[in-house]
Amino acid sequence: VLTGRLCDGASGARVVHRAGGVVIAQDPATCTAPGMPQAAIGAGVVHFVLPPAAIARALVALTMMPGARAMFGWPRAA
């Protein structure tokens, strides 16, 4: 969930979380408009709150490293 003004990112983050996905939000301190990531964080469905450069590294790690989900303690996606 990246910079934005409304709370629709929280709705999408809830769906991803319920489906077993990993939710990453941009650190509100790095946002031009922090409302969207703050709403997702406030919903309690965000696994990582990261600055943009770290988001890229986290995505690579979660998609390229075998067993990365288990390493972070998350069960296999349904």
PDB file of N, CA, C and O in Angstrom:
ATOM      1  N   VAL A   1       0.868  -1.159   0.000  1.00  0.00           N
ATOM      2  CA  VAL A   1       0.000   0.000   0.000  1.00  0.00           C
ATOM      3  C   VAL A   1       0.910   1.215   0.000  1.00  0.00           C
ATOM      4  O   VAL A   1       1.680   1.409   0.937  1.00  0.00           O
ATOM      5  N   LEU A   2       0.838   1.985  -1.068  1.00  0.00           N
ATOM      6  CA  LEU A   2       1.726   3.136  -1.222  1.00  0.00           C
ATOM      7  C   LEU A   2       0.992   4.447  -0.967  1.00  0.00           C
ATOM      8  O   LEU A   2      -0.212   4.462  -0.754  1.00  0.00           O
ATOM      9  N   THR A   3       1.737   5.527  -1.017  1.00  0.00           N
ATOM     10  CA  THR A   3       1.219   6.864  -0.746  1.00  0.00           C
ATOM     11  C   THR A   3      -0.125   7.119  -1.434  1.00  0.00           C
ATOM     12  O   THR A   3      -0.343   6.691  -2.563  1.00  0.00           O
ATOM     13  N   GLY A   4      -1.018   7.744  -0.731  1.00  0.00           N
ATOM     14  CA  GLY A   4      -2.338   8.055  -1.265  1.00  0.00           C
ATOM     15  C   GLY A   4      -3.194   8.704  -0.193  1.00  0.00           C
ATOM     16  O   GLY A   4      -2.868   8.656   0.989  1.00  0.00           O
ATOM     17  N   ARG A   5      -4.300   9.300  -0.611  1.00  0.00           N
ATOM     18  CA  ARG A   5      -5.099  10.092   0.324  1.00  0.00           C
ATOM     19  C   ARG A   5      -6.295   9.377   0.938  1.00  0.00           C
ATOM     20  O   ARG A   5      -6.769   9.745   1.983  1.00  0.00           O
ATOM     21  N   LEU A   6      -6.823   8.388   0.289  1.00  0.00           N
ATOM     22  CA  LEU A   6      -8.061   7.772   0.777  1.00  0.00           C
ATOM     23  C   LEU A   6      -7.770   6.471   1.513  1.00  0.00           C
ATOM     24  O   LEU A   6      -6.624   6.093   1.693  1.00  0.00           O
ATOM     25  N   CYS A   7      -8.814   5.775   1.922  1.00  0.00           N
ATOM     26  CA  CYS A   7      -8.633   4.544   2.695  1.00  0.00           C
ATOM     27  C   CYS A   7      -8.930   3.281   1.887  1.00  0.00           C
ATOM     28  O   CYS A   7      -9.011   2.198   2.454  1.00  0.00           O
ATOM     29  N   ASP A   8      -9.079   3.392   0.568  1.00  0.00           N
ATOM     30  CA  ASP A   8      -9.397   2.209  -0.227  1.00  0.00           C
ATOM     31  C   ASP A   8      -8.266   1.181  -0.210  1.00  0.00           C
ATOM     32  O   ASP A   8      -8.500  -0.008  -0.386  1.00  0.00           O
ATOM     33  N   GLY A   9      -7.045   1.612   0.048  1.00  0.00           N
ATOM     34  CA  GLY A   9      -5.927   0.666   0.170  1.00  0.00           C
ATOM     35  C   GLY A   9      -6.136  -0.288   1.336  1.00  0.00           C
ATOM     36  O   GLY A   9      -5.740  -1.450   1.282  1.00  0.00           O
ATOM     37  N   ALA A  10      -6.775   0.177   2.404  1.00  0.00           N
ATOM     38  CA  ALA A  10      -7.057  -0.681   3.559  1.00  0.00           C
ATOM     39  C   ALA A  10      -8.023  -1.789   3.175  1.00  0.00           C
ATOM     40  O   ALA A  10      -7.877  -2.934   3.619  1.00  0.00           O
ATOM     41  N   SER A  11      -8.994  -1.484   2.342  1.00  0.00           N
ATOM     42  CA  SER A  11      -9.961  -2.504   1.896  1.00  0.00           C
ATOM     43  C   SER A  11      -9.251  -3.603   1.119  1.00  0.00           C
ATOM     44  O   SER A  11      -9.462  -4.789   1.367  1.00  0.00           O
ATOM     45  N   GLY A  12      -8.412  -3.210   0.193  1.00  0.00           N
ATOM     46  CA  GLY A  12      -7.651  -4.187  -0.584  1.00  0.00           C
ATOM     47  C   GLY A  12      -6.684  -4.970   0.281  1.00  0.00           C
ATOM     48  O   GLY A  12      -6.509  -6.178   0.105  1.00  0.00           O
ATOM     49  N   ALA A  13      -6.054  -4.297   1.239  1.00  0.00           N
ATOM     50  CA  ALA A  13      -5.114  -4.970   2.137  1.00  0.00           C
ATOM     51  C   ALA A  13      -5.831  -6.027   2.979  1.00  0.00           C
ATOM     52  O   ALA A  13      -5.276  -7.100   3.220  1.00  0.00           O
ATOM     53  N   ARG A  14      -7.049  -5.738   3.408  1.00  0.00           N
ATOM     54  CA  ARG A  14      -7.830  -6.729   4.176  1.00  0.00           C
ATOM     55  C   ARG A  14      -8.082  -7.987   3.344  1.00  0.00           C
ATOM     56  O   ARG A  14      -7.975  -9.105   3.842  1.00  0.00           O
ATOM     57  N   VAL A  15      -8.416  -7.797   2.075  1.00  0.00           N
ATOM     58  CA  VAL A  15      -8.684  -8.930   1.188  1.00  0.00           C
ATOM     59  C   VAL A  15      -7.414  -9.766   1.003  1.00  0.00           C
ATOM     60  O   VAL A  15      -7.450 -10.997   1.088  1.00  0.00           O
ATOM     61  N   VAL A  16      -6.297  -9.105   0.759  1.00  0.00           N
ATOM     62  CA  VAL A  16      -5.021  -9.813   0.584  1.00  0.00           C
ATOM     63  C   VAL A  16      -4.667 -10.572   1.864  1.00  0.00           C
ATOM     64  O   VAL A  16      -4.272 -11.742   1.820  1.00  0.00           O
ATOM     65  N   HIS A  17      -4.832  -9.928   3.004  1.00  0.00           N
ATOM     66  CA  HIS A  17      -4.515 -10.555   4.296  1.00  0.00           C
ATOM     67  C   HIS A  17      -5.390 -11.787   4.532  1.00  0.00           C
ATOM     68  O   HIS A  17      -4.894 -12.838   4.916  1.00  0.00           O
ATOM     69  N   ARG A  18      -6.694 -11.655   4.290  1.00  0.00           N
ATOM     70  CA  ARG A  18      -7.618 -12.787   4.472  1.00  0.00           C
ATOM     71  C   ARG A  18      -7.281 -13.959   3.572  1.00  0.00           C
ATOM     72  O   ARG A  18      -7.509 -15.107   3.924  1.00  0.00           O
ATOM     73  N   ALA A  19      -6.739 -13.672   2.398  1.00  0.00           N
ATOM     74  CA  ALA A  19      -6.387 -14.725   1.445  1.00  0.00           C
ATOM     75  C   ALA A  19      -5.026 -15.350   1.753  1.00  0.00           C
ATOM     76  O   ALA A  19      -4.577 -16.241   1.041  1.00  0.00           O
ATOM     77  N   GLY A  20      -4.365 -14.869   2.816  1.00  0.00           N
ATOM     78  CA  GLY A  20      -3.080 -15.438   3.197  1.00  0.00           C
ATOM     79  C   GLY A  20      -1.881 -14.743   2.595  1.00  0.00           C
ATOM     80  O   GLY A  20      -0.760 -15.228   2.705  1.00  0.00           O
ATOM     81  N   GLY A  21      -2.115 -13.606   1.954  1.00  0.00           N
ATOM     82  CA  GLY A  21      -1.015 -12.869   1.344  1.00  0.00           C
ATOM     83  C   GLY A  21      -0.266 -12.003   2.336  1.00  0.00           C
ATOM     84  O   GLY A  21      -0.709 -11.793   3.464  1.00  0.00           O
ATOM     85  N   VAL A  22       0.859 -11.523   1.904  1.00  0.00           N
ATOM     86  CA  VAL A  22       1.692 -10.634   2.709  1.00  0.00           C
ATOM     87  C   VAL A  22       1.376  -9.199   2.305  1.00  0.00           C
ATOM     88  O   VAL A  22       1.370  -8.867   1.121  1.00  0.00           O
ATOM     89  N   VAL A  23       1.124  -8.349   3.288  1.00  0.00           N
ATOM     90  CA  VAL A  23       0.777  -6.956   3.026  1.00  0.00           C
ATOM     91  C   VAL A  23       1.936  -6.066   3.475  1.00  0.00           C
ATOM     92  O   VAL A  23       2.384  -6.140   4.614  1.00  0.00           O
ATOM     93  N   ILE A  24       2.386  -5.245   2.556  1.00  0.00           N
ATOM     94  CA  ILE A  24       3.467  -4.297   2.821  1.00  0.00           C
ATOM     95  C   ILE A  24       2.912  -2.892   2.625  1.00  0.00           C
ATOM     96  O   ILE A  24       2.257  -2.613   1.623  1.00  0.00           O
ATOM     97  N   ALA A  25       3.178  -2.019   3.595  1.00  0.00           N
ATOM     98  CA  ALA A  25       2.748  -0.623   3.491  1.00  0.00           C
ATOM     99  C   ALA A  25       3.976   0.278   3.493  1.00  0.00           C
ATOM    100  O   ALA A  25       4.954   0.015   4.199  1.00  0.00           O
ATOM    101  N   GLN A  26       3.887   1.333   2.716  1.00  0.00           N
ATOM    102  CA  GLN A  26       4.944   2.337   2.722  1.00  0.00           C
ATOM    103  C   GLN A  26       4.943   3.054   4.058  1.00  0.00           C
ATOM    104  O   GLN A  26       3.882   3.385   4.608  1.00  0.00           O
ATOM    105  N   ASP A  27       6.117   3.292   4.609  1.00  0.00           N
ATOM    106  CA  ASP A  27       6.254   4.036   5.859  1.00  0.00           C
ATOM    107  C   ASP A  27       5.616   5.408   5.665  1.00  0.00           C
ATOM    108  O   ASP A  27       6.026   6.162   4.781  1.00  0.00           O
ATOM    109  N   PRO A  28       4.595   5.750   6.459  1.00  0.00           N
ATOM    110  CA  PRO A  28       3.926   7.038   6.284  1.00  0.00           C
ATOM    111  C   PRO A  28       4.873   8.235   6.351  1.00  0.00           C
ATOM    112  O   PRO A  28       4.626   9.253   5.713  1.00  0.00           O
ATOM    113  N   ALA A  29       5.979   8.104   7.069  1.00  0.00           N
ATOM    114  CA  ALA A  29       6.945   9.204   7.160  1.00  0.00           C
ATOM    115  C   ALA A  29       7.608   9.493   5.816  1.00  0.00           C
ATOM    116  O   ALA A  29       8.149  10.577   5.620  1.00  0.00           O
ATOM    117  N   THR A  30       7.532   8.551   4.875  1.00  0.00           N
ATOM    118  CA  THR A  30       8.148   8.743   3.561  1.00  0.00           C
ATOM    119  C   THR A  30       7.129   9.099   2.480  1.00  0.00           C
ATOM    120  O   THR A  30       7.484   9.208   1.316  1.00  0.00           O
ATOM    121  N   CYS A  31       5.870   9.262   2.867  1.00  0.00           N
ATOM    122  CA  CYS A  31       4.795   9.495   1.905  1.00  0.00           C
ATOM    123  C   CYS A  31       4.515  10.977   1.674  1.00  0.00           C
ATOM    124  O   CYS A  31       4.575  11.777   2.605  1.00  0.00           O
ATOM    125  N   THR A  32       4.135  11.299   0.450  1.00  0.00           N
ATOM    126  CA  THR A  32       3.622  12.621   0.135  1.00  0.00           C
ATOM    127  C   THR A  32       2.222  12.766   0.719  1.00  0.00           C
ATOM    128  O   THR A  32       1.858  13.806   1.243  1.00  0.00           O
ATOM    129  N   ALA A  33       1.445  11.709   0.615  1.00  0.00           N
ATOM    130  CA  ALA A  33       0.084  11.659   1.163  1.00  0.00           C
ATOM    131  C   ALA A  33      -0.022  10.359   1.960  1.00  0.00           C
ATOM    132  O   ALA A  33      -0.221   9.294   1.384  1.00  0.00           O
ATOM    133  N   PRO A  34       0.120  10.399   3.291  1.00  0.00           N
ATOM    134  CA  PRO A  34       0.203   9.179   4.089  1.00  0.00           C
ATOM    135  C   PRO A  34      -1.122   8.511   4.450  1.00  0.00           C
ATOM    136  O   PRO A  34      -1.127   7.455   5.077  1.00  0.00           O
ATOM    137  N   GLY A  35      -2.246   9.067   4.039  1.00  0.00           N
ATOM    138  CA  GLY A  35      -3.544   8.544   4.459  1.00  0.00           C
ATOM    139  C   GLY A  35      -3.781   7.086   4.127  1.00  0.00           C
ATOM    140  O   GLY A  35      -4.295   6.321   4.950  1.00  0.00           O
ATOM    141  N   MET A  36      -3.438   6.660   2.911  1.00  0.00           N
ATOM    142  CA  MET A  36      -3.730   5.293   2.492  1.00  0.00           C
ATOM    143  C   MET A  36      -2.902   4.269   3.275  1.00  0.00           C
ATOM    144  O   MET A  36      -3.475   3.316   3.815  1.00  0.00           O
ATOM    145  N   PRO A  37      -1.582   4.428   3.372  1.00  0.00           N
ATOM    146  CA  PRO A  37      -0.854   3.442   4.174  1.00  0.00           C
ATOM    147  C   PRO A  37      -1.230   3.493   5.656  1.00  0.00           C
ATOM    148  O   PRO A  37      -1.302   2.458   6.321  1.00  0.00           O
ATOM    149  N   GLN A  38      -1.521   4.683   6.188  1.00  0.00           N
ATOM    150  CA  GLN A  38      -1.925   4.778   7.590  1.00  0.00           C
ATOM    151  C   GLN A  38      -3.233   4.028   7.839  1.00  0.00           C
ATOM    152  O   GLN A  38      -3.389   3.365   8.867  1.00  0.00           O
ATOM    153  N   ALA A  39      -4.163   4.102   6.904  1.00  0.00           N
ATOM    154  CA  ALA A  39      -5.434   3.390   7.045  1.00  0.00           C
ATOM    155  C   ALA A  39      -5.212   1.881   7.044  1.00  0.00           C
ATOM    156  O   ALA A  39      -5.811   1.153   7.843  1.00  0.00           O
ATOM    157  N   ALA A  40      -4.345   1.399   6.177  1.00  0.00           N
ATOM    158  CA  ALA A  40      -4.046  -0.039   6.126  1.00  0.00           C
ATOM    159  C   ALA A  40      -3.348  -0.492   7.408  1.00  0.00           C
ATOM    160  O   ALA A  40      -3.690  -1.533   7.976  1.00  0.00           O
ATOM    161  N   ILE A  41      -2.397   0.300   7.876  1.00  0.00           N
ATOM    162  CA  ILE A  41      -1.698  -0.023   9.113  1.00  0.00           C
ATOM    163  C   ILE A  41      -2.690  -0.045  10.275  1.00  0.00           C
ATOM    164  O   ILE A  41      -2.689  -0.958  11.097  1.00  0.00           O
ATOM    165  N   GLY A  42      -3.559   0.944  10.319  1.00  0.00           N
ATOM    166  CA  GLY A  42      -4.570   1.025  11.369  1.00  0.00           C
ATOM    167  C   GLY A  42      -5.550  -0.135  11.353  1.00  0.00           C
ATOM    168  O   GLY A  42      -6.119  -0.492  12.383  1.00  0.00           O
ATOM    169  N   ALA A  43      -5.740  -0.746  10.187  1.00  0.00           N
ATOM    170  CA  ALA A  43      -6.651  -1.889  10.075  1.00  0.00           C
ATOM    171  C   ALA A  43      -6.034  -3.160  10.666  1.00  0.00           C
ATOM    172  O   ALA A  43      -6.728  -4.164  10.843  1.00  0.00           O
ATOM    173  N   GLY A  44      -4.740  -3.115  10.951  1.00  0.00           N
ATOM    174  CA  GLY A  44      -4.083  -4.264  11.565  1.00  0.00           C
ATOM    175  C   GLY A  44      -3.802  -5.413  10.626  1.00  0.00           C
ATOM    176  O   GLY A  44      -3.683  -6.558  11.067  1.00  0.00           O
ATOM    177  N   VAL A  45      -3.687  -5.129   9.325  1.00  0.00           N
ATOM    178  CA  VAL A  45      -3.462  -6.205   8.351  1.00  0.00           C
ATOM    179  C   VAL A  45      -2.120  -6.093   7.627  1.00  0.00           C
ATOM    180  O   VAL A  45      -1.868  -6.829   6.685  1.00  0.00           O
ATOM    181  N   VAL A  46      -1.261  -5.217   8.089  1.00  0.00           N
ATOM    182  CA  VAL A  46       0.027  -4.982   7.427  1.00  0.00           C
ATOM    183  C   VAL A  46       1.115  -5.782   8.136  1.00  0.00           C
ATOM    184  O   VAL A  46       1.244  -5.727   9.356  1.00  0.00           O
ATOM    185  N   HIS A  47       1.890  -6.524   7.358  1.00  0.00           N
ATOM    186  CA  HIS A  47       2.990  -7.304   7.916  1.00  0.00           C
ATOM    187  C   HIS A  47       4.272  -6.479   8.024  1.00  0.00           C
ATOM    188  O   HIS A  47       5.062  -6.689   8.946  1.00  0.00           O
ATOM    189  N   PHE A  48       4.511  -5.615   7.043  1.00  0.00           N
ATOM    190  CA  PHE A  48       5.719  -4.793   7.017  1.00  0.00           C
ATOM    191  C   PHE A  48       5.355  -3.344   6.750  1.00  0.00           C
ATOM    192  O   PHE A  48       4.517  -3.066   5.889  1.00  0.00           O
ATOM    193  N   VAL A  49       6.008  -2.426   7.439  1.00  0.00           N
ATOM    194  CA  VAL A  49       5.921  -0.995   7.162  1.00  0.00           C
ATOM    195  C   VAL A  49       7.345  -0.586   6.800  1.00  0.00           C
ATOM    196  O   VAL A  49       8.239  -0.619   7.654  1.00  0.00           O
ATOM    197  N   LEU A  50       7.553  -0.229   5.528  1.00  0.00           N
ATOM    198  CA  LEU A  50       8.907  -0.029   5.020  1.00  0.00           C
ATOM    199  C   LEU A  50       9.020   1.214   4.142  1.00  0.00           C
ATOM    200  O   LEU A  50       8.042   1.601   3.490  1.00  0.00           O
ATOM    201  N   PRO A  51      10.213   1.795   4.059  1.00  0.00           N
ATOM    202  CA  PRO A  51      10.435   2.863   3.087  1.00  0.00           C
ATOM    203  C   PRO A  51      10.497   2.245   1.686  1.00  0.00           C
ATOM    204  O   PRO A  51      10.724   1.030   1.550  1.00  0.00           O
ATOM    205  N   PRO A  52      10.299   3.046   0.643  1.00  0.00           N
ATOM    206  CA  PRO A  52      10.226   2.506  -0.717  1.00  0.00           C
ATOM    207  C   PRO A  52      11.380   1.584  -1.126  1.00  0.00           C
ATOM    208  O   PRO A  52      11.139   0.523  -1.699  1.00  0.00           O
ATOM    209  N   ALA A  53      12.621   1.945  -0.842  1.00  0.00           N
ATOM    210  CA  ALA A  53      13.750   1.100  -1.257  1.00  0.00           C
ATOM    211  C   ALA A  53      13.700  -0.265  -0.579  1.00  0.00           C
ATOM    212  O   ALA A  53      14.047  -1.282  -1.181  1.00  0.00           O
ATOM    213  N   ALA A  54      13.259  -0.319   0.656  1.00  0.00           N
ATOM    214  CA  ALA A  54      13.165  -1.592   1.368  1.00  0.00           C
ATOM    215  C   ALA A  54      11.999  -2.429   0.859  1.00  0.00           C
ATOM    216  O   ALA A  54      12.046  -3.657   0.925  1.00  0.00           O
ATOM    217  N   ILE A  55      10.951  -1.784   0.349  1.00  0.00           N
ATOM    218  CA  ILE A  55       9.815  -2.520  -0.216  1.00  0.00           C
ATOM    219  C   ILE A  55      10.302  -3.357  -1.397  1.00  0.00           C
ATOM    220  O   ILE A  55       9.960  -4.535  -1.508  1.00  0.00           O
ATOM    221  N   ALA A  56      11.103  -2.772  -2.238  1.00  0.00           N
ATOM    222  CA  ALA A  56      11.626  -3.507  -3.392  1.00  0.00           C
ATOM    223  C   ALA A  56      12.417  -4.731  -2.945  1.00  0.00           C
ATOM    224  O   ALA A  56      12.217  -5.834  -3.469  1.00  0.00           O
ATOM    225  N   ARG A  57      13.284  -4.568  -1.957  1.00  0.00           N
ATOM    226  CA  ARG A  57      14.087  -5.704  -1.467  1.00  0.00           C
ATOM    227  C   ARG A  57      13.200  -6.765  -0.822  1.00  0.00           C
ATOM    228  O   ARG A  57      13.429  -7.963  -0.999  1.00  0.00           O
ATOM    229  N   ALA A  58      12.182  -6.345  -0.084  1.00  0.00           N
ATOM    230  CA  ALA A  58      11.278  -7.305   0.557  1.00  0.00           C
ATOM    231  C   ALA A  58      10.505  -8.106  -0.486  1.00  0.00           C
ATOM    232  O   ALA A  58      10.329  -9.322  -0.341  1.00  0.00           O
ATOM    233  N   LEU A  59      10.031  -7.444  -1.530  1.00  0.00           N
ATOM    234  CA  LEU A  59       9.305  -8.151  -2.591  1.00  0.00           C
ATOM    235  C   LEU A  59      10.184  -9.195  -3.263  1.00  0.00           C
ATOM    236  O   LEU A  59       9.746 -10.316  -3.525  1.00  0.00           O
ATOM    237  N   VAL A  60      11.426  -8.832  -3.540  1.00  0.00           N
ATOM    238  CA  VAL A  60      12.353  -9.784  -4.151  1.00  0.00           C
ATOM    239  C   VAL A  60      12.570 -10.966  -3.209  1.00  0.00           C
ATOM    240  O   VAL A  60      12.496 -12.125  -3.616  1.00  0.00           O
ATOM    241  N   ALA A  61      12.827 -10.680  -1.941  1.00  0.00           N
ATOM    242  CA  ALA A  61      13.061 -11.762  -0.974  1.00  0.00           C
ATOM    243  C   ALA A  61      11.855 -12.680  -0.864  1.00  0.00           C
ATOM    244  O   ALA A  61      11.994 -13.907  -0.846  1.00  0.00           O
ATOM    245  N   LEU A  62      10.667 -12.119  -0.780  1.00  0.00           N
ATOM    246  CA  LEU A  62       9.456 -12.930  -0.606  1.00  0.00           C
ATOM    247  C   LEU A  62       9.103 -13.748  -1.840  1.00  0.00           C
ATOM    248  O   LEU A  62       8.442 -14.777  -1.726  1.00  0.00           O
ATOM    249  N   THR A  63       9.537 -13.307  -3.013  1.00  0.00           N
ATOM    250  CA  THR A  63       9.191 -14.043  -4.229  1.00  0.00           C
ATOM    251  C   THR A  63      10.301 -14.946  -4.727  1.00  0.00           C
ATOM    252  O   THR A  63      10.036 -15.904  -5.445  1.00  0.00           O
ATOM    253  N   MET A  64      11.532 -14.668  -4.356  1.00  0.00           N
ATOM    254  CA  MET A  64      12.654 -15.418  -4.910  1.00  0.00           C
ATOM    255  C   MET A  64      13.291 -16.423  -3.944  1.00  0.00           C
ATOM    256  O   MET A  64      13.950 -17.347  -4.388  1.00  0.00           O
ATOM    257  N   MET A  65      13.100 -16.222  -2.664  1.00  0.00           N
ATOM    258  CA  MET A  65      13.749 -17.108  -1.696  1.00  0.00           C
ATOM    259  C   MET A  65      12.807 -18.256  -1.318  1.00  0.00           C
ATOM    260  O   MET A  65      11.745 -18.011  -0.760  1.00  0.00           O
ATOM    261  N   PRO A  66      13.206 -19.485  -1.616  1.00  0.00           N
ATOM    262  CA  PRO A  66      12.366 -20.609  -1.197  1.00  0.00           C
ATOM    263  C   PRO A  66      12.193 -20.581   0.323  1.00  0.00           C
ATOM    264  O   PRO A  66      13.150 -20.384   1.060  1.00  0.00           O
ATOM    265  N   GLY A  67      10.975 -20.751   0.767  1.00  0.00           N
ATOM    266  CA  GLY A  67      10.708 -20.792   2.196  1.00  0.00           C
ATOM    267  C   GLY A  67      10.664 -19.441   2.888  1.00  0.00           C
ATOM    268  O   GLY A  67      10.599 -19.382   4.111  1.00  0.00           O
ATOM    269  N   ALA A  68      10.677 -18.338   2.153  1.00  0.00           N
ATOM    270  CA  ALA A  68      10.687 -17.009   2.775  1.00  0.00           C
ATOM    271  C   ALA A  68       9.443 -16.789   3.632  1.00  0.00           C
ATOM    272  O   ALA A  68       9.535 -16.239   4.718  1.00  0.00           O
ATOM    273  N   ARG A  69       8.293 -17.258   3.169  1.00  0.00           N
ATOM    274  CA  ARG A  69       7.063 -17.075   3.961  1.00  0.00           C
ATOM    275  C   ARG A  69       7.208 -17.765   5.309  1.00  0.00           C
ATOM    276  O   ARG A  69       6.872 -17.199   6.347  1.00  0.00           O
ATOM    277  N   ALA A  70       7.707 -18.985   5.322  1.00  0.00           N
ATOM    278  CA  ALA A  70       7.873 -19.720   6.580  1.00  0.00           C
ATOM    279  C   ALA A  70       8.890 -19.033   7.478  1.00  0.00           C
ATOM    280  O   ALA A  70       8.742 -19.012   8.700  1.00  0.00           O
ATOM    281  N   MET A  71       9.911 -18.446   6.863  1.00  0.00           N
ATOM    282  CA  MET A  71      10.936 -17.750   7.623  1.00  0.00           C
ATOM    283  C   MET A  71      10.324 -16.605   8.426  1.00  0.00           C
ATOM    284  O   MET A  71      10.744 -16.301   9.526  1.00  0.00           O
ATOM    285  N   PHE A  72       9.299 -15.983   7.872  1.00  0.00           N
ATOM    286  CA  PHE A  72       8.628 -14.883   8.549  1.00  0.00           C
ATOM    287  C   PHE A  72       7.466 -15.368   9.415  1.00  0.00           C
ATOM    288  O   PHE A  72       6.761 -14.581  10.017  1.00  0.00           O
ATOM    289  N   GLY A  73       7.242 -16.684   9.449  1.00  0.00           N
ATOM    290  CA  GLY A  73       6.216 -17.238  10.318  1.00  0.00           C
ATOM    291  C   GLY A  73       4.822 -17.276   9.713  1.00  0.00           C
ATOM    292  O   GLY A  73       3.846 -17.454  10.432  1.00  0.00           O
ATOM    293  N   TRP A  74       4.701 -17.125   8.391  1.00  0.00           N
ATOM    294  CA  TRP A  74       3.380 -17.142   7.768  1.00  0.00           C
ATOM    295  C   TRP A  74       3.138 -18.487   7.138  1.00  0.00           C
ATOM    296  O   TRP A  74       4.007 -19.066   6.495  1.00  0.00           O
ATOM    297  N   PRO A  75       1.924 -19.000   7.282  1.00  0.00           N
ATOM    298  CA  PRO A  75       1.603 -20.288   6.668  1.00  0.00           C
ATOM    299  C   PRO A  75       1.550 -20.175   5.145  1.00  0.00           C
ATOM    300  O   PRO A  75       1.499 -19.061   4.609  1.00  0.00           O
ATOM    301  N   ARG A  76       1.557 -21.284   4.511  1.00  0.00           N
ATOM    302  CA  ARG A  76       1.469 -21.323   3.058  1.00  0.00           C
ATOM    303  C   ARG A  76       0.147 -20.708   2.595  1.00  0.00           C
ATOM    304  O   ARG A  76      -0.890 -20.910   3.215  1.00  0.00           O
ATOM    305  N   ALA A  77       0.188 -19.932   1.516  1.00  0.00           N
ATOM    306  CA  ALA A  77      -1.033 -19.317   0.973  1.00  0.00           C
ATOM    307  C   ALA A  77      -1.996 -20.394   0.511  1.00  0.00           C
ATOM    308  O   ALA A  77      -1.589 -21.439   0.006  1.00  0.00           O
ATOM    309  N   ALA A  78      -3.280 -20.141   0.684  1.00  0.00           N
ATOM    310  CA  ALA A  78      -4.308 -21.103   0.281  1.00  0.00           C
ATOM    311  C   ALA A  78      -4.416 -21.201  -1.214  1.00  0.00           C
ATOM    312  O   ALA A  78      -4.128 -20.350  -1.962  1.00  0.00           O
TER     313      ALA A  78
END
